[in-house]
Amino acid sequence: MSIYIAGTGSYLPERILTNADLEKLVDTSDEWIRVRTGIEERHLAARDQSSGDMAKIAAERALEAAGISGADLSAIIVASTTPDYTFPNTACLLQHALGCRPILCYDLSAACSGLLYSLENATSLMRANKKYRYVLVCGAEKLSGIVDWSDRNTCVLFGDGAGAFVLENRDGGDDHLPVSCLGANGSYSDTLKLPAGGSRNPASFETVEKRMHYIKMEGRETFKLAIKAMVESSNQVLTDSGVSPDQVALVIPHQANRRIIQAVAQRLTVPPDRVFDNVNRYGNTSAASIGIAFDDAVRSGRLKRGDLVLLTSFGSGLTWGAMLFRY
Ligand code: COA
């Protein structure tokens, strides 16, 4: 049996926040943001629009591309650092919204690596049990709700959106892909975190007053660790699959920062035109970024059926990983 990406979809909310808009909010400049990050604009969800709402639209587009309906799905996994609620999970909300049968539904928490972790989870389920024929994997984020709009170190980096994959387990294939390498190191857990809202620091007047419900990040440390982790996991996947960098049609890295993307490409010895980069338009959409980028690559013709595509990501935890798929 082989696992294929039967369809992809994405959704970006209507409202666009440009670097010029940010100049009016914090002490920053369009030039600083472009030079340090490559980001020019990002999309922001409407006030009443949740991660689940965005995931639903991305999922509907992925189902349409796969030529199936919600009723055909056998599991849903949602990756998000900004789920609709602590509970119930967002996957259950999607199950209802998409008209699915009473199937397995769960959320997975691995920050910006959440989508890769979820793809690993989905493919493992599918390999273990043939009843999981079609699995929906979504990454969806409303990061604008946890960004401190008075902190120039972080507010320029993030955006909202959703990306979705419909995976299909087809009989008769003999492809050994996807091959993956995923990892984590919790000793760096303070590098990038949302300090309050969980059981460590439940929401209180004090946590709100101390602005503890916003993203806190050590940018420079995160930058270095990101490059190392993505390069090492990608190289491991290439070695394990016996594929050389020149056989990879497209590398789709987590879209956090153009300088990180370029450094990863350089170290992997992949030509720049084979590294996907749309960070200028969307900023860092965390668990949604690889889904949005993949769908962008498919719909713009950058990816063709049969192409080998290497996904690699990095995020809070610290978590990271790489996966090689045949599209
Ligand atoms: N506008 C203007 N100046 C800013 C700024 C902004 N938006 N944000 C930070 N600065 C300032 C800093 O305060 C610092 O000033 P100081 O030297 O007076 O203290 C200066 O710019 C340089 O900061 P530095 O940390 O050296 O910049 P950098 O080159 O590392 O770039 C990041 C900062 C955040 C863009 C970069 O570190 C980064 O992208 N890190 C990874 C972040 C990431 O991807 N996180 C998500 C992972 S999933």
Short mmCIF file of C-alpha atoms and ligand atoms in Angstrom, two decimals:
data_model
loop_
_atom_site.label_atom_id
_atom_site.label_comp_id
_atom_site.label_asym_id
_atom_site.label_seq_id
_atom_site.Cartn_x
_atom_site.Cartn_y
_atom_site.Cartn_z
CA MET A 1 0.00 0.00 0.00
CA SER A 2 1.06 3.62 -0.54
CA ILE A 3 0.10 6.88 1.06
CA TYR A 4 -0.66 9.74 -1.28
CA ILE A 5 -1.57 13.36 -0.88
CA ALA A 6 -4.96 13.16 -2.56
CA GLY A 7 -5.75 16.86 -2.20
CA THR A 8 -4.67 20.08 -0.53
CA GLY A 9 -6.43 23.29 0.40
CA SER A 10 -5.70 26.53 2.18
CA TYR A 11 -7.41 29.63 3.42
CA LEU A 12 -6.11 33.10 4.23
CA PRO A 13 -8.43 35.61 5.87
CA GLU A 14 -9.33 38.74 3.93
CA ARG A 15 -7.72 41.45 6.04
CA ILE A 16 -4.10 42.27 5.18
CA LEU A 17 -1.72 44.00 7.58
CA THR A 18 1.28 45.52 5.79
CA ASN A 19 4.64 46.55 7.21
CA ALA A 20 3.50 50.16 6.72
CA ASP A 21 0.51 49.44 8.97
CA LEU A 22 2.89 48.05 11.63
CA GLU A 23 4.99 51.23 11.47
CA LYS A 24 1.95 52.96 12.98
CA LEU A 25 1.68 50.44 15.84
CA VAL A 26 5.27 49.96 17.05
CA ASP A 27 8.73 51.46 16.61
CA THR A 28 9.69 49.55 13.46
CA SER A 29 10.18 50.10 9.74
CA ASP A 30 9.26 48.35 6.53
CA GLU A 31 12.98 48.13 5.73
CA TRP A 32 13.89 46.50 9.06
CA ILE A 33 11.16 43.88 8.70
CA ARG A 34 11.98 43.11 5.05
CA VAL A 35 15.73 42.86 5.59
CA ARG A 36 15.56 40.79 8.81
CA THR A 37 12.62 38.55 7.88
CA GLY A 38 11.57 38.91 4.22
CA ILE A 39 7.99 39.54 5.38
CA GLU A 40 5.99 42.25 3.58
CA GLU A 41 2.45 41.56 4.76
CA ARG A 42 0.37 39.05 6.69
CA HIS A 43 -3.33 38.17 6.83
CA LEU A 44 -5.38 38.64 9.99
CA ALA A 45 -8.56 36.80 10.91
CA ALA A 46 -11.73 38.75 11.62
CA ARG A 47 -12.65 39.26 15.27
CA ASP A 48 -15.30 36.55 15.19
CA GLN A 49 -13.31 34.12 13.01
CA SER A 50 -11.61 31.19 14.79
CA SER A 51 -8.86 28.77 13.78
CA GLY A 52 -11.59 26.16 13.33
CA ASP A 53 -13.53 28.42 10.95
CA MET A 54 -10.41 28.86 8.83
CA ALA A 55 -9.58 25.13 9.00
CA LYS A 56 -13.09 24.32 7.74
CA ILE A 57 -12.61 26.34 4.54
CA ALA A 58 -9.12 24.91 3.94
CA ALA A 59 -10.47 21.40 4.56
CA GLU A 60 -13.40 21.87 2.16
CA ARG A 61 -10.95 22.96 -0.54
CA ALA A 62 -8.71 19.93 0.14
CA LEU A 63 -11.71 17.57 0.04
CA GLU A 64 -12.81 19.08 -3.26
CA ALA A 65 -9.30 18.68 -4.69
CA ALA A 66 -9.29 15.04 -3.55
CA GLY A 67 -12.73 14.46 -5.07
CA ILE A 68 -14.27 13.15 -1.85
CA SER A 69 -16.66 14.46 0.80
CA GLY A 70 -16.41 14.78 4.57
CA ALA A 71 -18.42 11.56 4.87
CA ASP A 72 -15.52 9.63 3.29
CA LEU A 73 -13.01 10.62 5.98
CA SER A 74 -11.88 8.07 8.58
CA ALA A 75 -9.93 10.44 10.86
CA ILE A 76 -9.21 14.13 11.41
CA ILE A 77 -6.09 15.56 13.03
CA VAL A 78 -5.77 19.29 13.67
CA ALA A 79 -2.49 20.98 14.55
CA SER A 80 -2.85 24.37 16.22
CA THR A 81 -1.29 26.49 18.93
CA THR A 82 -4.47 28.58 18.85
CA PRO A 83 -7.31 26.02 18.93
CA ASP A 84 -10.89 27.29 19.29
CA TYR A 85 -11.01 25.98 22.88
CA THR A 86 -8.82 24.06 25.31
CA PHE A 87 -11.59 21.52 24.98
CA PRO A 88 -13.44 20.30 22.99
CA ASN A 89 -10.74 19.83 20.41
CA THR A 90 -10.96 21.64 17.06
CA ALA A 91 -10.95 18.34 15.13
CA CYS A 92 -14.34 17.49 16.70
CA LEU A 93 -15.71 20.86 15.61
CA LEU A 94 -14.50 20.11 12.08
CA GLN A 95 -16.03 16.62 12.16
CA HIS A 96 -19.42 18.21 12.75
CA ALA A 97 -18.92 21.12 10.35
CA LEU A 98 -17.81 18.86 7.49
CA GLY A 99 -20.64 16.31 7.91
CA CYS A 100 -18.32 13.43 8.78
CA ARG A 101 -19.22 10.07 10.26
CA PRO A 102 -18.42 9.59 14.01
CA ILE A 103 -14.71 9.14 13.32
CA LEU A 104 -11.44 9.50 15.27
CA CYS A 105 -10.78 13.22 15.86
CA TYR A 106 -7.98 14.81 17.82
CA ASP A 107 -5.76 17.90 18.05
CA LEU A 108 -2.01 17.72 18.21
CA SER A 109 0.22 20.23 19.96
CA ALA A 110 3.70 20.73 18.52
CA ALA A 111 3.60 24.45 17.65
CA CYS A 112 5.07 25.24 14.22
CA SER A 113 6.03 21.56 13.75
CA GLY A 114 2.43 20.53 14.44
CA LEU A 115 1.53 19.85 10.83
CA LEU A 116 4.56 17.60 10.25
CA TYR A 117 3.93 15.78 13.51
CA SER A 118 0.29 15.32 12.42
CA LEU A 119 1.30 14.03 8.99
CA GLU A 120 3.58 11.52 10.73
CA ASN A 121 0.70 10.53 13.02
CA ALA A 122 -1.70 10.18 10.11
CA THR A 123 0.62 8.11 7.95
CA SER A 124 1.43 5.85 10.92
CA LEU A 125 -2.28 5.27 11.56
CA MET A 126 -2.85 4.53 7.91
CA ARG A 127 0.04 2.09 7.69
CA ALA A 128 -1.10 0.32 10.85
CA ASN A 129 -4.76 -0.07 9.92
CA LYS A 130 -6.37 -0.13 6.48
CA LYS A 131 -9.63 1.26 7.85
CA TYR A 132 -7.96 4.68 7.84
CA ARG A 133 -8.30 5.15 4.09
CA TYR A 134 -8.77 8.94 3.97
CA VAL A 135 -7.33 11.11 6.74
CA LEU A 136 -7.71 14.88 6.94
CA VAL A 137 -4.75 16.76 8.44
CA CYS A 138 -5.19 20.49 9.07
CA GLY A 139 -2.95 23.20 10.44
CA ALA A 140 -4.84 26.33 11.49
CA GLU A 141 -3.81 29.39 13.44
CA LYS A 142 -5.23 32.65 14.70
CA LEU A 143 -1.91 33.92 16.01
CA SER A 144 -3.17 37.50 15.95
CA GLY A 145 -5.01 36.60 19.15
CA ILE A 146 -1.82 35.73 21.06
CA VAL A 147 0.54 38.30 19.55
CA ASP A 148 1.45 41.25 21.74
CA TRP A 149 0.76 44.17 19.38
CA SER A 150 3.00 46.39 21.50
CA ASP A 151 6.06 44.07 21.23
CA ARG A 152 8.02 44.85 18.07
CA ASN A 153 10.22 41.77 18.59
CA THR A 154 7.31 39.44 17.81
CA CYS A 155 4.31 41.27 16.34
CA VAL A 156 5.95 41.79 12.94
CA LEU A 157 6.51 38.06 12.45
CA PHE A 158 3.18 36.28 12.62
CA GLY A 159 -0.02 35.90 10.58
CA ASP A 160 -3.26 33.89 10.49
CA GLY A 161 -4.46 31.17 8.12
CA ALA A 162 -5.08 27.47 7.56
CA GLY A 163 -3.77 24.66 5.37
CA ALA A 164 -5.12 21.15 4.86
CA PHE A 165 -4.09 17.79 3.40
CA VAL A 166 -6.30 14.85 2.51
CA LEU A 167 -4.14 11.74 2.67
CA GLU A 168 -5.22 8.56 0.90
CA ASN A 169 -4.07 5.02 1.49
CA ARG A 170 -4.17 3.28 -1.89
CA ASP A 171 -3.86 -0.44 -2.35
CA GLY A 172 -1.37 -1.77 -4.82
CA GLY A 173 1.33 0.88 -4.53
CA ASP A 174 4.85 -0.05 -3.56
CA ASP A 175 6.21 3.37 -2.64
CA HIS A 176 8.04 3.36 0.71
CA LEU A 177 7.36 7.07 1.13
CA PRO A 178 6.81 9.17 3.16
CA VAL A 179 10.07 8.87 5.08
CA SER A 180 10.38 11.09 8.15
CA CYS A 181 12.70 12.25 10.90
CA LEU A 182 11.07 14.14 13.77
CA GLY A 183 12.51 15.26 17.05
CA ALA A 184 12.22 17.45 20.12
CA ASN A 185 14.34 18.90 22.91
CA GLY A 186 12.40 20.18 25.91
CA SER A 187 15.45 21.77 27.52
CA TYR A 188 14.81 24.73 25.18
CA SER A 189 11.17 25.08 26.22
CA ASP A 190 11.67 28.67 27.46
CA THR A 191 12.99 29.89 24.11
CA LEU A 192 9.52 30.31 22.61
CA LYS A 193 6.39 30.06 24.72
CA LEU A 194 2.96 31.31 25.72
CA PRO A 195 3.50 31.62 29.51
CA ALA A 196 -0.10 31.66 30.79
CA GLY A 197 -3.44 30.05 30.13
CA GLY A 198 -2.35 26.49 30.90
CA SER A 199 -2.26 24.74 34.30
CA ARG A 200 1.17 26.24 35.16
CA ASN A 201 -0.24 29.77 35.13
CA PRO A 202 -4.03 29.67 34.81
CA ALA A 203 -5.66 32.86 33.57
CA SER A 204 -6.03 35.48 36.32
CA PHE A 205 -6.05 39.25 36.63
CA GLU A 206 -2.33 39.00 37.38
CA THR A 207 -1.48 36.99 34.23
CA VAL A 208 -3.43 39.49 32.12
CA GLU A 209 -1.79 42.46 33.81
CA LYS A 210 1.67 40.96 33.26
CA ARG A 211 0.85 40.31 29.56
CA MET A 212 1.52 36.61 30.01
CA HIS A 213 -1.06 35.52 27.42
CA TYR A 214 1.17 36.67 24.57
CA ILE A 215 4.00 34.96 22.67
CA LYS A 216 7.44 35.37 24.31
CA MET A 217 10.46 34.57 22.20
CA GLU A 218 14.26 34.69 22.25
CA GLY A 219 14.63 35.51 18.58
CA ARG A 220 18.35 35.06 18.03
CA GLU A 221 18.54 31.70 19.84
CA THR A 222 15.46 30.47 17.98
CA PHE A 223 17.01 31.52 14.68
CA LYS A 224 20.19 29.45 15.20
CA LEU A 225 18.40 26.38 16.51
CA ALA A 226 15.90 26.47 13.63
CA ILE A 227 18.56 26.24 10.94
CA LYS A 228 20.47 23.44 12.67
CA ALA A 229 17.38 21.33 13.36
CA MET A 230 15.86 21.67 9.88
CA VAL A 231 19.15 20.92 8.11
CA GLU A 232 19.96 17.89 10.28
CA SER A 233 16.49 16.33 10.05
CA SER A 234 16.33 16.96 6.29
CA ASN A 235 19.71 15.36 5.72
CA GLN A 236 18.66 12.37 7.83
CA VAL A 237 15.52 11.89 5.73
CA LEU A 238 17.50 12.11 2.49
CA THR A 239 20.00 9.54 3.78
CA ASP A 240 17.27 7.19 5.05
CA SER A 241 15.34 7.36 1.79
CA GLY A 242 18.41 7.09 -0.45
CA VAL A 243 17.42 10.29 -2.26
CA SER A 244 19.97 12.95 -3.22
CA PRO A 245 19.18 16.68 -2.96
CA ASP A 246 19.10 17.05 -6.76
CA GLN A 247 16.27 14.49 -7.00
CA VAL A 248 14.04 16.65 -4.79
CA ALA A 249 11.73 18.77 -6.96
CA LEU A 250 10.79 21.16 -4.16
CA VAL A 251 11.77 21.81 -0.56
CA ILE A 252 8.95 23.38 1.45
CA PRO A 253 10.34 24.69 4.74
CA HIS A 254 8.26 26.16 7.53
CA GLN A 255 7.76 29.80 6.54
CA ALA A 256 9.16 31.68 9.53
CA ASN A 257 11.82 33.96 8.12
CA ARG A 258 13.39 34.27 4.65
CA ARG A 259 16.91 34.30 6.10
CA ILE A 260 16.25 30.97 7.84
CA ILE A 261 14.79 29.51 4.62
CA GLN A 262 17.81 30.66 2.59
CA ALA A 263 20.31 29.35 5.15
CA VAL A 264 18.60 25.94 5.15
CA ALA A 265 18.61 25.82 1.32
CA GLN A 266 22.29 26.71 1.19
CA ARG A 267 23.27 24.03 3.71
CA LEU A 268 21.17 21.37 1.97
CA THR A 269 22.84 22.32 -1.33
CA VAL A 270 19.46 22.75 -3.03
CA PRO A 271 19.27 25.48 -5.70
CA PRO A 272 17.20 28.49 -4.52
CA ASP A 273 14.57 27.96 -7.25
CA ARG A 274 13.74 24.59 -5.70
CA VAL A 275 13.01 26.04 -2.29
CA PHE A 276 9.49 27.32 -1.78
CA ASP A 277 9.12 30.69 -0.14
CA ASN A 278 5.91 32.67 0.30
CA VAL A 279 6.80 34.17 3.68
CA ASN A 280 6.67 37.68 2.16
CA ARG A 281 2.88 37.41 1.75
CA TYR A 282 1.80 35.56 4.87
CA GLY A 283 4.48 35.84 7.59
CA ASN A 284 4.81 32.96 10.03
CA THR A 285 1.48 31.11 10.29
CA SER A 286 2.94 28.44 12.62
CA ALA A 287 1.22 25.05 12.20
CA ALA A 288 -0.59 26.30 9.09
CA SER A 289 2.49 27.43 7.18
CA ILE A 290 3.52 24.21 5.46
CA GLY A 291 -0.08 23.46 4.48
CA ILE A 292 -0.54 26.92 3.01
CA ALA A 293 2.81 26.74 1.20
CA PHE A 294 2.13 23.23 -0.16
CA ASP A 295 -1.26 24.25 -1.51
CA ASP A 296 0.25 27.40 -3.00
CA ALA A 297 2.91 25.27 -4.72
CA VAL A 298 0.29 22.87 -6.12
CA ARG A 299 -2.12 25.53 -7.34
CA SER A 300 0.63 27.67 -8.90
CA GLY A 301 2.01 24.68 -10.80
CA ARG A 302 5.31 24.50 -8.89
CA LEU A 303 4.52 20.91 -7.84
CA LYS A 304 3.51 18.19 -10.29
CA ARG A 305 2.19 14.70 -9.61
CA GLY A 306 5.12 12.34 -9.04
CA ASP A 307 7.46 15.05 -7.75
CA LEU A 308 9.52 14.37 -4.64
CA VAL A 309 8.88 17.07 -2.06
CA LEU A 310 10.78 17.59 1.17
CA LEU A 311 8.95 19.28 4.04
CA THR A 312 10.86 20.58 7.03
CA SER A 313 9.80 22.47 10.10
CA PHE A 314 10.79 23.87 13.43
CA GLY A 315 8.90 25.28 16.41
CA SER A 316 8.39 25.77 20.10
CA GLY A 317 9.07 22.78 22.31
CA LEU A 318 11.58 22.75 20.80
CA THR A 319 10.18 20.52 18.08
CA TRP A 320 11.38 19.92 14.55
CA GLY A 321 11.27 17.50 11.70
CA ALA A 322 11.46 16.64 8.02
CA MET A 323 9.36 14.42 5.76
CA LEU A 324 9.86 13.30 2.18
CA PHE A 325 6.66 12.74 0.18
CA ARG A 326 5.94 11.84 -3.42
CA TYR A 327 3.20 14.20 -4.56
N1 COA B 1 11.83 46.69 14.26
C1 COA B 1 12.95 47.36 14.54
N2 COA B 1 13.88 46.89 15.39
C2 COA B 1 13.64 45.71 15.99
C3 COA B 1 12.47 44.97 15.73
C4 COA B 1 11.55 45.52 14.85
N3 COA B 1 10.38 44.88 14.54
N4 COA B 1 12.51 43.85 16.47
C5 COA B 1 13.66 43.84 17.15
N5 COA B 1 14.35 44.98 16.86
C6 COA B 1 15.63 45.40 17.38
C7 COA B 1 16.01 44.70 18.66
O1 COA B 1 15.41 45.35 19.75
C8 COA B 1 17.50 44.84 18.64
O2 COA B 1 17.81 46.12 19.13
P1 COA B 1 19.02 46.33 20.16
O3 COA B 1 20.26 45.83 19.45
O4 COA B 1 18.99 47.79 20.40
O5 COA B 1 18.64 45.51 21.36
C9 COA B 1 17.86 44.83 17.16
O6 COA B 1 16.64 45.04 16.45
C10 COA B 1 18.51 43.56 16.66
O7 COA B 1 17.92 42.45 17.23
P2 COA B 1 18.43 41.00 16.86
O8 COA B 1 17.77 40.05 17.80
O9 COA B 1 19.88 40.94 16.72
O10 COA B 1 17.86 40.84 15.37
P3 COA B 1 17.94 39.59 14.47
O11 COA B 1 18.80 39.84 13.30
O12 COA B 1 18.20 38.32 15.24
O13 COA B 1 16.44 39.50 13.94
C11 COA B 1 14.47 38.23 14.37
C12 COA B 1 15.39 39.33 14.85
C13 COA B 1 13.37 38.04 15.41
C14 COA B 1 13.85 38.65 13.05
C15 COA B 1 15.28 36.94 14.16
O14 COA B 1 16.07 36.68 15.31
C16 COA B 1 14.41 35.75 13.89
O15 COA B 1 13.75 35.68 12.87
N6 COA B 1 14.44 34.74 14.77
C17 COA B 1 13.63 33.56 14.62
C18 COA B 1 12.23 33.87 15.00
C19 COA B 1 11.29 32.80 14.56
O16 COA B 1 11.33 32.38 13.44
N7 COA B 1 10.41 32.37 15.46
C20 COA B 1 9.42 31.40 15.20
C21 COA B 1 10.02 30.04 15.12
S1 COA B 1 8.84 28.90 14.63
#
